[in-house]
Amino acid sequence: MVVACFAIYLVTTHGVVTDGARMLVVMGLLFLGAAEALIAVRQFTQIDEWMPFGFQRHEFGGRASGMFINPNHLAGFLEITSVVGLSVGIWSARGGWVRRLAYYLGLLSYLGLAITGSRGGFLGAATGLVVFGFLNLWLLRVLRPHPFVGPLTKW
């Protein structure tokens, strides 16, 4: 499995070289996260073992697992998609609608993460937000050393 992941990584890094193609891959990941979150919302609100395509799901009570085997696995995936959505929303050079869409998909991933009930997912998301915040502040300081406080006061 590690070799297969490495092969996919190499194909992606060497085959997806334009900005548009990379954004397409990222937005595909965000839409996949949104679909998983919507399935999780269905499982959470109905408190049943529903899965699309006739798949069977193990009984987790009120915890949502999406299309994953375990709610913790869904939480791990949604941790990634939520931070990716926020980073595209903040740092993308694309137009406003792409950035807003990335924000909304990232927030939908956080909603899906919240209903998994995964303590590790909550801790990972909180750690990711803290690291993301520090990296954003550091990057703002590097890119704009003099008016560092300026962007923060315009909110």
Short mmCIF file of C-alpha atoms in Angstrom, two decimals:
data_model
loop_
_atom_site.label_atom_id
_atom_site.label_comp_id
_atom_site.label_asym_id
_atom_site.label_seq_id
_atom_site.Cartn_x
_atom_site.Cartn_y
_atom_site.Cartn_z
CA MET A 1 0.00 0.00 0.00
CA VAL A 2 2.89 2.35 0.75
CA VAL A 3 4.37 1.71 -2.69
CA ALA A 4 0.97 2.40 -4.30
CA CYS A 5 0.64 5.68 -2.38
CA PHE A 6 4.15 6.68 -3.40
CA ALA A 7 3.38 5.86 -7.04
CA ILE A 8 0.22 7.99 -6.96
CA TYR A 9 2.19 10.80 -5.34
CA LEU A 10 4.84 10.66 -8.08
CA VAL A 11 2.25 10.59 -10.85
CA THR A 12 0.43 13.54 -9.30
CA THR A 13 3.54 15.66 -8.70
CA HIS A 14 4.97 15.06 -12.15
CA GLY A 15 1.73 14.93 -14.13
CA VAL A 16 -0.24 17.76 -12.54
CA VAL A 17 2.05 20.70 -13.17
CA THR A 18 -0.18 23.62 -14.15
CA ASP A 19 -1.98 25.80 -11.63
CA GLY A 20 -5.36 25.03 -13.15
CA ALA A 21 -4.81 21.28 -12.92
CA ARG A 22 -3.63 21.55 -9.32
CA MET A 23 -6.67 23.63 -8.40
CA LEU A 24 -8.86 21.02 -10.09
CA VAL A 25 -7.32 18.29 -7.92
CA VAL A 26 -7.73 20.38 -4.76
CA MET A 27 -11.33 21.29 -5.55
CA GLY A 28 -12.06 17.63 -6.31
CA LEU A 29 -10.72 16.76 -2.86
CA LEU A 30 -12.88 19.48 -1.30
CA PHE A 31 -16.01 18.27 -3.10
CA LEU A 32 -15.26 14.71 -1.99
CA GLY A 33 -14.99 15.98 1.59
CA ALA A 34 -18.30 17.83 1.20
CA ALA A 35 -19.98 14.69 -0.11
CA GLU A 36 -18.66 12.70 2.83
CA ALA A 37 -19.85 15.39 5.23
CA LEU A 38 -23.33 15.37 3.69
CA ILE A 39 -23.54 11.59 4.01
CA ALA A 40 -22.38 11.98 7.62
CA VAL A 41 -25.08 14.58 8.27
CA ARG A 42 -27.68 12.12 6.96
CA GLN A 43 -26.36 9.38 9.23
CA PHE A 44 -26.23 11.72 12.22
CA THR A 45 -29.69 13.22 11.84
CA GLN A 46 -31.52 9.97 11.12
CA ILE A 47 -29.44 7.89 13.59
CA ASP A 48 -29.55 4.87 11.34
CA GLU A 49 -26.97 2.79 9.54
CA TRP A 50 -27.71 4.22 6.06
CA MET A 51 -25.02 4.05 3.40
CA PRO A 52 -25.36 4.91 -0.29
CA PHE A 53 -25.07 2.30 -3.04
CA GLY A 54 -26.40 -0.44 -0.74
CA PHE A 55 -23.17 -0.67 1.27
CA GLN A 56 -23.42 -1.92 4.83
CA ARG A 57 -22.25 0.03 7.83
CA HIS A 58 -21.27 -1.11 11.30
CA GLU A 59 -23.46 0.21 14.10
CA PHE A 60 -21.96 3.32 15.70
CA GLY A 61 -25.07 4.77 17.30
CA GLY A 62 -25.25 8.50 16.69
CA ARG A 63 -21.69 8.83 15.39
CA ALA A 64 -21.39 9.48 11.67
CA SER A 65 -18.82 7.62 9.60
CA GLY A 66 -19.69 8.70 6.05
CA MET A 67 -18.46 6.12 3.56
CA PHE A 68 -15.57 5.17 5.83
CA ILE A 69 -15.38 2.09 8.04
CA ASN A 70 -14.99 4.07 11.24
CA PRO A 71 -15.93 7.60 12.38
CA ASN A 72 -12.30 8.21 13.32
CA HIS A 73 -11.24 7.61 9.71
CA LEU A 74 -13.82 10.11 8.48
CA ALA A 75 -12.58 12.62 11.05
CA GLY A 76 -9.01 12.22 9.81
CA PHE A 77 -10.06 12.83 6.22
CA LEU A 78 -12.20 15.83 7.12
CA GLU A 79 -9.35 17.35 9.16
CA ILE A 80 -7.35 17.53 5.95
CA THR A 81 -10.12 18.84 3.72
CA SER A 82 -11.14 21.51 6.21
CA VAL A 83 -7.65 23.02 6.49
CA VAL A 84 -7.14 22.75 2.73
CA GLY A 85 -10.43 24.59 2.17
CA LEU A 86 -9.39 27.37 4.53
CA SER A 87 -5.96 27.71 2.95
CA VAL A 88 -7.38 27.92 -0.57
CA GLY A 89 -9.93 30.44 0.67
CA ILE A 90 -7.26 32.64 2.24
CA TRP A 91 -4.25 32.30 -0.05
CA SER A 92 -5.64 31.45 -3.49
CA ALA A 93 -4.96 33.86 -6.32
CA ARG A 94 -8.19 32.76 -8.02
CA GLY A 95 -11.35 34.80 -8.26
CA GLY A 96 -13.68 35.53 -5.40
CA TRP A 97 -16.18 32.77 -6.11
CA VAL A 98 -13.50 30.06 -6.02
CA ARG A 99 -12.27 31.36 -2.69
CA ARG A 100 -15.78 31.56 -1.24
CA LEU A 101 -16.58 28.07 -2.48
CA ALA A 102 -13.39 26.74 -0.84
CA TYR A 103 -14.37 28.46 2.44
CA TYR A 104 -17.83 26.92 2.38
CA LEU A 105 -16.53 23.45 1.55
CA GLY A 106 -13.95 23.75 4.34
CA LEU A 107 -16.63 24.80 6.82
CA LEU A 108 -18.82 21.91 5.69
CA SER A 109 -15.88 19.62 6.43
CA TYR A 110 -15.65 21.07 9.94
CA LEU A 111 -19.37 20.38 10.38
CA GLY A 112 -18.86 16.78 9.30
CA LEU A 113 -15.90 16.51 11.65
CA ALA A 114 -17.98 17.78 14.56
CA ILE A 115 -20.61 15.07 14.17
CA THR A 116 -18.14 12.19 14.02
CA GLY A 117 -17.62 12.36 17.77
CA SER A 118 -13.93 11.56 17.32
CA ARG A 119 -11.82 12.99 20.15
CA GLY A 120 -8.68 12.47 18.11
CA GLY A 121 -10.34 14.27 15.21
CA PHE A 122 -11.20 17.21 17.45
CA LEU A 123 -7.66 17.36 18.80
CA GLY A 124 -6.18 17.08 15.30
CA ALA A 125 -8.45 19.82 13.95
CA ALA A 126 -7.61 22.13 16.86
CA THR A 127 -3.89 21.50 16.38
CA GLY A 128 -4.23 22.06 12.64
CA LEU A 129 -6.01 25.38 13.21
CA VAL A 130 -3.34 26.56 15.66
CA VAL A 131 -0.50 25.61 13.31
CA PHE A 132 -2.37 27.12 10.36
CA GLY A 133 -2.84 30.37 12.29
CA PHE A 134 0.82 30.59 13.27
CA LEU A 135 1.95 29.86 9.71
CA ASN A 136 -0.39 32.53 8.35
CA LEU A 137 0.89 35.12 10.83
CA TRP A 138 4.49 34.20 10.05
CA LEU A 139 3.83 34.42 6.31
CA LEU A 140 2.15 37.81 6.70
CA ARG A 141 5.16 39.04 8.63
CA VAL A 142 7.55 37.78 5.95
CA LEU A 143 5.54 39.15 3.01
CA ARG A 144 4.66 42.48 4.63
CA PRO A 145 7.25 43.25 7.30
CA HIS A 146 6.26 46.87 7.93
CA PRO A 147 2.44 46.91 7.97
CA PHE A 148 2.16 43.61 9.86
CA VAL A 149 -0.75 44.78 12.01
CA GLY A 150 -2.55 46.44 9.07
CA PRO A 151 -4.32 43.36 7.65
CA LEU A 152 -5.45 42.33 11.13
CA THR A 153 -7.11 45.68 11.86
CA LYS A 154 -9.17 45.68 8.64
CA TRP A 155 -11.33 42.75 9.76
#
